[in-house]
PDB file of C-alpha atoms in Angstrom:
ATOM      1  CA  ALA A 267     -12.414  42.336 -13.369  1.00  0.00           C
ATOM      2  CA  GLN A 268      -9.679  43.150 -12.629  1.00  0.00           C
ATOM      3  CA  SER A 269      -6.656  41.364 -11.367  1.00  0.00           C
ATOM      4  CA  VAL A 270      -2.440  41.876 -10.024  1.00  0.00           C
ATOM      5  CA  THR A 271       0.103  39.547 -11.249  1.00  0.00           C
ATOM      6  CA  GLN A 272       3.931  40.264  -9.600  1.00  0.00           C
ATOM      7  CA  PRO A 273       5.136  37.046 -10.966  1.00  0.00           C
ATOM      8  CA  ASP A 274       8.192  37.402  -8.624  1.00  0.00           C
ATOM      9  CA  ILE A 275       7.994  35.373  -5.079  1.00  0.00           C
ATOM     10  CA  HIS A 276      11.268  36.138  -3.989  1.00  0.00           C
ATOM     11  CA  ILE A 277      14.042  38.785  -4.543  1.00  0.00           C
ATOM     12  CA  THR A 278      17.655  38.748  -2.806  1.00  0.00           C
ATOM     13  CA  VAL A 279      19.480  41.766  -3.409  1.00  0.00           C
ATOM     14  CA  SER A 280      22.754  43.163  -1.448  1.00  0.00           C
ATOM     15  CA  GLU A 281      22.659  45.852  -0.008  1.00  0.00           C
ATOM     16  CA  GLY A 282      23.421  48.983  -1.750  1.00  0.00           C
ATOM     17  CA  ALA A 283      22.128  47.256  -5.468  1.00  0.00           C
ATOM     18  CA  SER A 284      19.345  48.497  -7.327  1.00  0.00           C
ATOM     19  CA  LEU A 285      16.110  46.560  -6.846  1.00  0.00           C
ATOM     20  CA  GLU A 286      13.093  46.553  -9.037  1.00  0.00           C
ATOM     21  CA  LEU A 287       9.994  44.120  -8.944  1.00  0.00           C
ATOM     22  CA  ARG A 288       7.471  43.988 -11.301  1.00  0.00           C
ATOM     23  CA  CYS A 289       4.027  44.293 -11.818  1.00  0.00           C
ATOM     24  CA  ASN A 290       1.213  43.275 -14.076  1.00  0.00           C
ATOM     25  CA  TYR A 291      -2.247  44.097 -14.300  1.00  0.00           C
ATOM     26  CA  SER A 292      -5.309  43.992 -16.189  1.00  0.00           C
ATOM     27  CA  TYR A 293      -8.445  46.220 -16.007  1.00  0.00           C
ATOM     28  CA  GLY A 294     -10.034  47.691 -18.853  1.00  0.00           C
ATOM     29  CA  ALA A 295      -9.934  51.614 -18.296  1.00  0.00           C
ATOM     30  CA  THR A 296      -6.508  53.085 -16.617  1.00  0.00           C
ATOM     31  CA  PRO A 297      -6.584  51.883 -13.148  1.00  0.00           C
ATOM     32  CA  TYR A 298      -5.322  53.400  -9.794  1.00  0.00           C
ATOM     33  CA  LEU A 299      -2.146  52.129  -9.906  1.00  0.00           C
ATOM     34  CA  PHE A 300      -0.494  51.567  -5.764  1.00  0.00           C
ATOM     35  CA  TRP A 301       2.901  50.219  -4.505  1.00  0.00           C
ATOM     36  CA  TYR A 302       2.538  49.272  -0.809  1.00  0.00           C
ATOM     37  CA  VAL A 303       4.900  47.890   1.556  1.00  0.00           C
ATOM     38  CA  GLN A 304       4.228  45.458   5.086  1.00  0.00           C
ATOM     39  CA  SER A 305       6.585  44.865   6.959  1.00  0.00           C
ATOM     40  CA  PRO A 306       6.283  41.466   9.220  1.00  0.00           C
ATOM     41  CA  GLY A 307       3.245  41.933  11.610  1.00  0.00           C
ATOM     42  CA  GLN A 308       2.099  44.941  10.810  1.00  0.00           C
ATOM     43  CA  GLY A 309       0.159  46.953   8.460  1.00  0.00           C
ATOM     44  CA  LEU A 310       1.009  48.695   4.888  1.00  0.00           C
ATOM     45  CA  GLN A 311       2.502  51.577   4.362  1.00  0.00           C
ATOM     46  CA  LEU A 312       1.623  53.494   0.964  1.00  0.00           C
ATOM     47  CA  LEU A 313       5.011  54.342  -1.633  1.00  0.00           C
ATOM     48  CA  LEU A 314       3.392  55.976  -4.076  1.00  0.00           C
ATOM     49  CA  LYS A 315       0.592  55.655  -6.583  1.00  0.00           C
ATOM     50  CA  TYR A 316      -0.324  56.935  -9.773  1.00  0.00           C
ATOM     51  CA  PHE A 317      -3.859  58.469 -11.152  1.00  0.00           C
ATOM     52  CA  SER A 318      -2.893  60.296 -14.144  1.00  0.00           C
ATOM     53  CA  GLY A 319      -0.193  62.350 -15.818  1.00  0.00           C
ATOM     54  CA  ASP A 320       3.613  61.785 -15.583  1.00  0.00           C
ATOM     55  CA  THR A 321       3.604  58.391 -15.468  1.00  0.00           C
ATOM     56  CA  LEU A 322       6.994  57.994 -13.135  1.00  0.00           C
ATOM     57  CA  VAL A 323       6.258  59.143 -10.030  1.00  0.00           C
ATOM     58  CA  GLN A 324       7.885  59.454  -6.683  1.00  0.00           C
ATOM     59  CA  GLY A 325       7.497  58.029  -3.951  1.00  0.00           C
ATOM     60  CA  ILE A 326       9.151  57.822   0.018  1.00  0.00           C
ATOM     61  CA  LYS A 327      12.011  56.252   0.704  1.00  0.00           C
ATOM     62  CA  GLY A 328      13.701  56.238  -2.787  1.00  0.00           C
ATOM     63  CA  PHE A 329      11.586  54.202  -4.591  1.00  0.00           C
ATOM     64  CA  GLU A 330      10.186  54.939  -7.651  1.00  0.00           C
ATOM     65  CA  ALA A 331       7.127  53.728 -10.403  1.00  0.00           C
ATOM     66  CA  GLU A 332       6.922  53.729 -13.818  1.00  0.00           C
ATOM     67  CA  PHE A 333       3.808  53.353 -15.508  1.00  0.00           C
ATOM     68  CA  LYS A 334       3.710  51.584 -18.909  1.00  0.00           C
ATOM     69  CA  ARG A 335       0.442  51.489 -20.285  1.00  0.00           C
ATOM     70  CA  SER A 336       1.060  49.437 -23.482  1.00  0.00           C
ATOM     71  CA  GLN A 337       2.697  46.405 -20.737  1.00  0.00           C
ATOM     72  CA  SER A 338       0.167  46.648 -18.403  1.00  0.00           C
ATOM     73  CA  SER A 339       2.570  47.522 -16.067  1.00  0.00           C
ATOM     74  CA  PHE A 340       3.946  49.565 -12.946  1.00  0.00           C
ATOM     75  CA  ASN A 341       7.251  48.707 -11.704  1.00  0.00           C
ATOM     76  CA  LEU A 342       8.787  49.545  -8.663  1.00  0.00           C
ATOM     77  CA  ARG A 343      12.347  50.600  -9.193  1.00  0.00           C
ATOM     78  CA  LYS A 344      14.848  51.682  -6.330  1.00  0.00           C
ATOM     79  CA  PRO A 345      18.736  52.589  -7.512  1.00  0.00           C
ATOM     80  CA  SER A 346      20.434  51.799  -3.936  1.00  0.00           C
ATOM     81  CA  VAL A 347      18.791  48.833  -1.740  1.00  0.00           C
ATOM     82  CA  HIS A 348      19.092  49.765   2.047  1.00  0.00           C
ATOM     83  CA  TRP A 349      18.902  46.772   4.702  1.00  0.00           C
ATOM     84  CA  SER A 350      15.742  48.307   6.547  1.00  0.00           C
ATOM     85  CA  ASP A 351      14.057  47.991   2.429  1.00  0.00           C
ATOM     86  CA  ALA A 352      13.895  44.516   3.965  1.00  0.00           C
ATOM     87  CA  ALA A 353       9.884  43.857   3.105  1.00  0.00           C
ATOM     88  CA  GLU A 354       6.759  42.593   0.990  1.00  0.00           C
ATOM     89  CA  TYR A 355       6.060  44.766  -1.469  1.00  0.00           C
ATOM     90  CA  PHE A 356       2.409  44.870  -2.941  1.00  0.00           C
ATOM     91  CA  CYS A 357       0.998  46.066  -5.833  1.00  0.00           C
ATOM     92  CA  ALA A 358      -3.059  46.901  -6.048  1.00  0.00           C
ATOM     93  CA  VAL A 359      -4.927  48.556  -8.585  1.00  0.00           C
ATOM     94  CA  GLY A 360      -7.851  50.905  -7.154  1.00  0.00           C
ATOM     95  CA  ASN A 361     -11.507  50.928  -8.821  1.00  0.00           C
ATOM     96  CA  ASP A 362     -15.454  50.235  -7.687  1.00  0.00           C
ATOM     97  CA  TYR A 363     -14.249  51.491  -4.086  1.00  0.00           C
ATOM     98  CA  LYS A 364     -11.652  48.670  -3.248  1.00  0.00           C
ATOM     99  CA  LEU A 365      -8.511  47.413  -3.564  1.00  0.00           C
ATOM    100  CA  SER A 366      -7.185  44.583  -5.647  1.00  0.00           C
ATOM    101  CA  PHE A 367      -3.859  43.631  -4.640  1.00  0.00           C
ATOM    102  CA  GLY A 368      -1.115  40.824  -5.644  1.00  0.00           C
ATOM    103  CA  ALA A 369       0.537  37.914  -3.981  1.00  0.00           C
ATOM    104  CA  GLY A 370       3.782  40.723  -3.264  1.00  0.00           C
ATOM    105  CA  THR A 371       7.015  40.047  -3.006  1.00  0.00           C
ATOM    106  CA  THR A 372       9.380  39.168  -0.105  1.00  0.00           C
ATOM    107  CA  VAL A 373      12.199  41.230  -0.364  1.00  0.00           C
ATOM    108  CA  THR A 374      15.961  39.916   1.150  1.00  0.00           C
ATOM    109  CA  VAL A 375      17.849  42.205   1.905  1.00  0.00           C
ATOM    110  CA  ARG A 376      21.695  40.555   2.188  1.00  0.00           C
ATOM    111  CA  ALA A 377      24.787  42.366   3.877  1.00  0.00           C
TER     112      ALA A 377
ATOM    113  CA  LYS B 425      -2.219  63.930  12.549  1.00  0.00           C
ATOM    114  CA  ALA B 426      -3.203  60.643  14.179  1.00  0.00           C
ATOM    115  CA  GLY B 427      -3.473  57.737  12.143  1.00  0.00           C
ATOM    116  CA  VAL B 428      -6.078  54.745  11.391  1.00  0.00           C
ATOM    117  CA  THR B 429      -6.659  53.207  14.931  1.00  0.00           C
ATOM    118  CA  GLN B 430      -7.727  49.107  14.691  1.00  0.00           C
ATOM    119  CA  THR B 431      -8.551  47.756  18.163  1.00  0.00           C
ATOM    120  CA  PRO B 432      -7.251  45.525  18.985  1.00  0.00           C
ATOM    121  CA  ARG B 433      -4.843  44.599  18.191  1.00  0.00           C
ATOM    122  CA  TYR B 434      -4.733  40.479  18.779  1.00  0.00           C
ATOM    123  CA  LEU B 435      -7.691  38.027  19.958  1.00  0.00           C
ATOM    124  CA  ILE B 436      -7.921  34.956  20.130  1.00  0.00           C
ATOM    125  CA  LYS B 437     -11.497  33.299  20.078  1.00  0.00           C
ATOM    126  CA  THR B 438     -12.969  29.634  20.567  1.00  0.00           C
ATOM    127  CA  ARG B 439     -14.567  28.254  17.162  1.00  0.00           C
ATOM    128  CA  GLY B 440     -18.287  29.584  17.288  1.00  0.00           C
ATOM    129  CA  GLN B 441     -17.898  32.828  18.511  1.00  0.00           C
ATOM    130  CA  GLN B 442     -17.848  36.463  17.019  1.00  0.00           C
ATOM    131  CA  VAL B 443     -16.159  38.815  17.258  1.00  0.00           C
ATOM    132  CA  THR B 444     -16.417  42.305  16.653  1.00  0.00           C
ATOM    133  CA  LEU B 445     -12.921  44.761  15.652  1.00  0.00           C
ATOM    134  CA  SER B 446     -13.536  47.940  15.652  1.00  0.00           C
ATOM    135  CA  CYS B 447     -11.423  51.185  13.307  1.00  0.00           C
ATOM    136  CA  SER B 448     -10.835  54.827  13.823  1.00  0.00           C
ATOM    137  CA  PRO B 449     -10.533  56.144  10.098  1.00  0.00           C
ATOM    138  CA  ILE B 450      -7.830  59.084  10.078  1.00  0.00           C
ATOM    139  CA  SER B 451      -9.513  62.465  11.054  1.00  0.00           C
ATOM    140  CA  GLY B 452     -11.916  63.790   7.689  1.00  0.00           C
ATOM    141  CA  HIS B 453     -11.639  60.607   5.897  1.00  0.00           C
ATOM    142  CA  ARG B 454     -15.413  59.105   4.909  1.00  0.00           C
ATOM    143  CA  SER B 455     -14.358  56.096   3.416  1.00  0.00           C
ATOM    144  CA  VAL B 456     -13.921  53.036   6.040  1.00  0.00           C
ATOM    145  CA  SER B 457     -12.701  49.542   4.002  1.00  0.00           C
ATOM    146  CA  TRP B 458     -11.989  46.229   5.789  1.00  0.00           C
ATOM    147  CA  TYR B 459      -9.471  43.612   4.162  1.00  0.00           C
ATOM    148  CA  GLN B 460      -8.480  39.895   5.794  1.00  0.00           C
ATOM    149  CA  GLN B 461      -4.941  38.594   5.066  1.00  0.00           C
ATOM    150  CA  THR B 462      -4.154  35.173   4.999  1.00  0.00           C
ATOM    151  CA  PRO B 463      -0.853  33.484   4.171  1.00  0.00           C
ATOM    152  CA  GLY B 464      -2.376  31.470   1.530  1.00  0.00           C
ATOM    153  CA  GLN B 465      -5.285  33.744  -0.134  1.00  0.00           C
ATOM    154  CA  GLY B 466      -3.457  37.531   0.654  1.00  0.00           C
ATOM    155  CA  LEU B 467      -5.176  39.959   0.245  1.00  0.00           C
ATOM    156  CA  GLN B 468      -8.468  40.056   0.183  1.00  0.00           C
ATOM    157  CA  PHE B 469     -11.697  42.874   0.491  1.00  0.00           C
ATOM    158  CA  LEU B 470     -14.324  42.389   2.584  1.00  0.00           C
ATOM    159  CA  PHE B 471     -16.579  45.012   2.296  1.00  0.00           C
ATOM    160  CA  GLU B 472     -16.553  49.494   2.150  1.00  0.00           C
ATOM    161  CA  TYR B 473     -18.038  52.274   3.960  1.00  0.00           C
ATOM    162  CA  PHE B 474     -18.633  55.864   2.976  1.00  0.00           C
ATOM    163  CA  SER B 475     -21.592  57.553   5.043  1.00  0.00           C
ATOM    164  CA  GLU B 476     -22.701  55.184   6.644  1.00  0.00           C
ATOM    165  CA  THR B 477     -23.381  53.421   3.519  1.00  0.00           C
ATOM    166  CA  GLN B 478     -21.713  50.235   2.197  1.00  0.00           C
ATOM    167  CA  ARG B 479     -21.057  50.668  -1.626  1.00  0.00           C
ATOM    168  CA  ASN B 480     -19.234  47.586  -2.330  1.00  0.00           C
ATOM    169  CA  LYS B 481     -18.624  44.005  -0.638  1.00  0.00           C
ATOM    170  CA  GLY B 482     -15.966  41.386  -1.026  1.00  0.00           C
ATOM    171  CA  ASN B 483     -16.759  37.402  -1.659  1.00  0.00           C
ATOM    172  CA  PHE B 484     -17.364  36.516   1.289  1.00  0.00           C
ATOM    173  CA  PRO B 485     -20.248  34.387   2.888  1.00  0.00           C
ATOM    174  CA  GLY B 486     -22.755  36.024   5.335  1.00  0.00           C
ATOM    175  CA  ARG B 487     -20.826  35.714   8.485  1.00  0.00           C
ATOM    176  CA  PHE B 488     -18.965  38.960   7.827  1.00  0.00           C
ATOM    177  CA  SER B 489     -20.604  41.870   7.885  1.00  0.00           C
ATOM    178  CA  GLY B 490     -19.867  45.582   9.418  1.00  0.00           C
ATOM    179  CA  ARG B 491     -21.192  48.980   9.564  1.00  0.00           C
ATOM    180  CA  GLN B 492     -19.708  52.153  10.256  1.00  0.00           C
ATOM    181  CA  PHE B 493     -20.948  55.218  12.438  1.00  0.00           C
ATOM    182  CA  SER B 494     -22.048  58.309  11.963  1.00  0.00           C
ATOM    183  CA  ASN B 495     -18.365  59.690  13.224  1.00  0.00           C
ATOM    184  CA  SER B 496     -16.866  57.637   9.865  1.00  0.00           C
ATOM    185  CA  ARG B 497     -15.867  54.850  12.810  1.00  0.00           C
ATOM    186  CA  SER B 498     -16.369  51.119  11.468  1.00  0.00           C
ATOM    187  CA  GLU B 499     -16.854  48.180  13.249  1.00  0.00           C
ATOM    188  CA  MET B 500     -17.012  44.704  11.551  1.00  0.00           C
ATOM    189  CA  ASN B 501     -18.291  41.760  12.887  1.00  0.00           C
ATOM    190  CA  VAL B 502     -17.863  37.689  12.423  1.00  0.00           C
ATOM    191  CA  SER B 503     -20.518  35.510  13.368  1.00  0.00           C
ATOM    192  CA  THR B 504     -19.603  31.418  13.996  1.00  0.00           C
ATOM    193  CA  LEU B 505     -16.131  31.226  14.221  1.00  0.00           C
ATOM    194  CA  GLU B 506     -13.904  28.774  11.546  1.00  0.00           C
ATOM    195  CA  LEU B 507     -10.974  27.902  11.840  1.00  0.00           C
ATOM    196  CA  GLY B 508     -10.456  29.582   8.711  1.00  0.00           C
ATOM    197  CA  ASP B 509     -11.082  33.218  10.257  1.00  0.00           C
ATOM    198  CA  SER B 510      -8.146  33.945  11.845  1.00  0.00           C
ATOM    199  CA  ALA B 511      -6.232  36.224   9.911  1.00  0.00           C
ATOM    200  CA  LEU B 512      -4.554  39.512  10.050  1.00  0.00           C
ATOM    201  CA  TYR B 513      -7.859  41.899   9.659  1.00  0.00           C
ATOM    202  CA  LEU B 514      -6.710  45.120   8.584  1.00  0.00           C
ATOM    203  CA  CYS B 515      -8.674  48.407   8.198  1.00  0.00           C
ATOM    204  CA  ALA B 516      -7.938  51.236   5.394  1.00  0.00           C
ATOM    205  CA  SER B 517      -9.205  55.035   5.550  1.00  0.00           C
ATOM    206  CA  SER B 518      -9.151  57.737   2.635  1.00  0.00           C
ATOM    207  CA  VAL B 519     -11.099  60.490   1.802  1.00  0.00           C
ATOM    208  CA  GLU B 520     -13.283  59.354  -0.888  1.00  0.00           C
ATOM    209  CA  GLY B 521     -12.315  55.625  -1.951  1.00  0.00           C
ATOM    210  CA  THR B 522     -10.066  54.008  -3.904  1.00  0.00           C
ATOM    211  CA  ASN B 523      -9.700  57.326  -6.353  1.00  0.00           C
ATOM    212  CA  THR B 524      -7.771  58.665  -3.192  1.00  0.00           C
ATOM    213  CA  GLU B 525      -5.000  57.544  -0.936  1.00  0.00           C
ATOM    214  CA  ALA B 526      -5.932  54.492   1.361  1.00  0.00           C
ATOM    215  CA  PHE B 527      -4.173  54.683   4.575  1.00  0.00           C
ATOM    216  CA  PHE B 528      -3.928  51.489   6.691  1.00  0.00           C
ATOM    217  CA  GLY B 529      -4.197  50.280  10.163  1.00  0.00           C
ATOM    218  CA  GLN B 530      -1.743  47.994  12.606  1.00  0.00           C
ATOM    219  CA  GLY B 531      -4.494  45.244  11.538  1.00  0.00           C
ATOM    220  CA  THR B 532      -5.979  42.774  14.272  1.00  0.00           C
ATOM    221  CA  ARG B 533      -4.823  39.384  14.648  1.00  0.00           C
ATOM    222  CA  LEU B 534      -7.510  37.327  15.108  1.00  0.00           C
ATOM    223  CA  THR B 535      -7.077  33.765  15.965  1.00  0.00           C
ATOM    224  CA  VAL B 536      -9.379  30.779  16.254  1.00  0.00           C
ATOM    225  CA  VAL B 537      -9.182  27.935  18.338  1.00  0.00           C
TER     226      VAL B 537
END
């Protein structure tokens, strides 16, 4: 069965600094990979996805992620964080008509 | 283009009651899936429907059920509510399933008292 691990429960970053959120997955074949963001009390918004092809994918709001098959990782990055990026971020693997989510990483942005 | 619409947004029910939640997918999307989100268990998959057929079901008791209508709208039902069913229930729609992008609704916040 597939699983997703997000090692960091909480990250605090200064506004304007870079951000990297880690995601490791366990899955036999090439997975469908996603990053979602959730603001308090809201649904999930898709940031980006990886299905195949170029391993560096660009998403919305200036986010990008890199798929590394050798490390079973799909880390999310943003060069310069804005206060509005404070939220919870979820990595997910898609297979068999369902998404399996990591536990999430809460990002706090300090001024 | 309208997004995924879930109704109601908030719901308070008493233990032992039953509840029905509704989800209207994005126009043209035929796959609808449901997830339960709680602080302790995180996001857990409930079930997925495509063209009125359930293609996958998560590890939840039989009290949790769902269905999809011919217009792709979906409902989920929870019978004999327990305190532990308090959660944010999220619906997602996609064109075909997990090989295509899934878009989530705002969720229904269910509180069982």
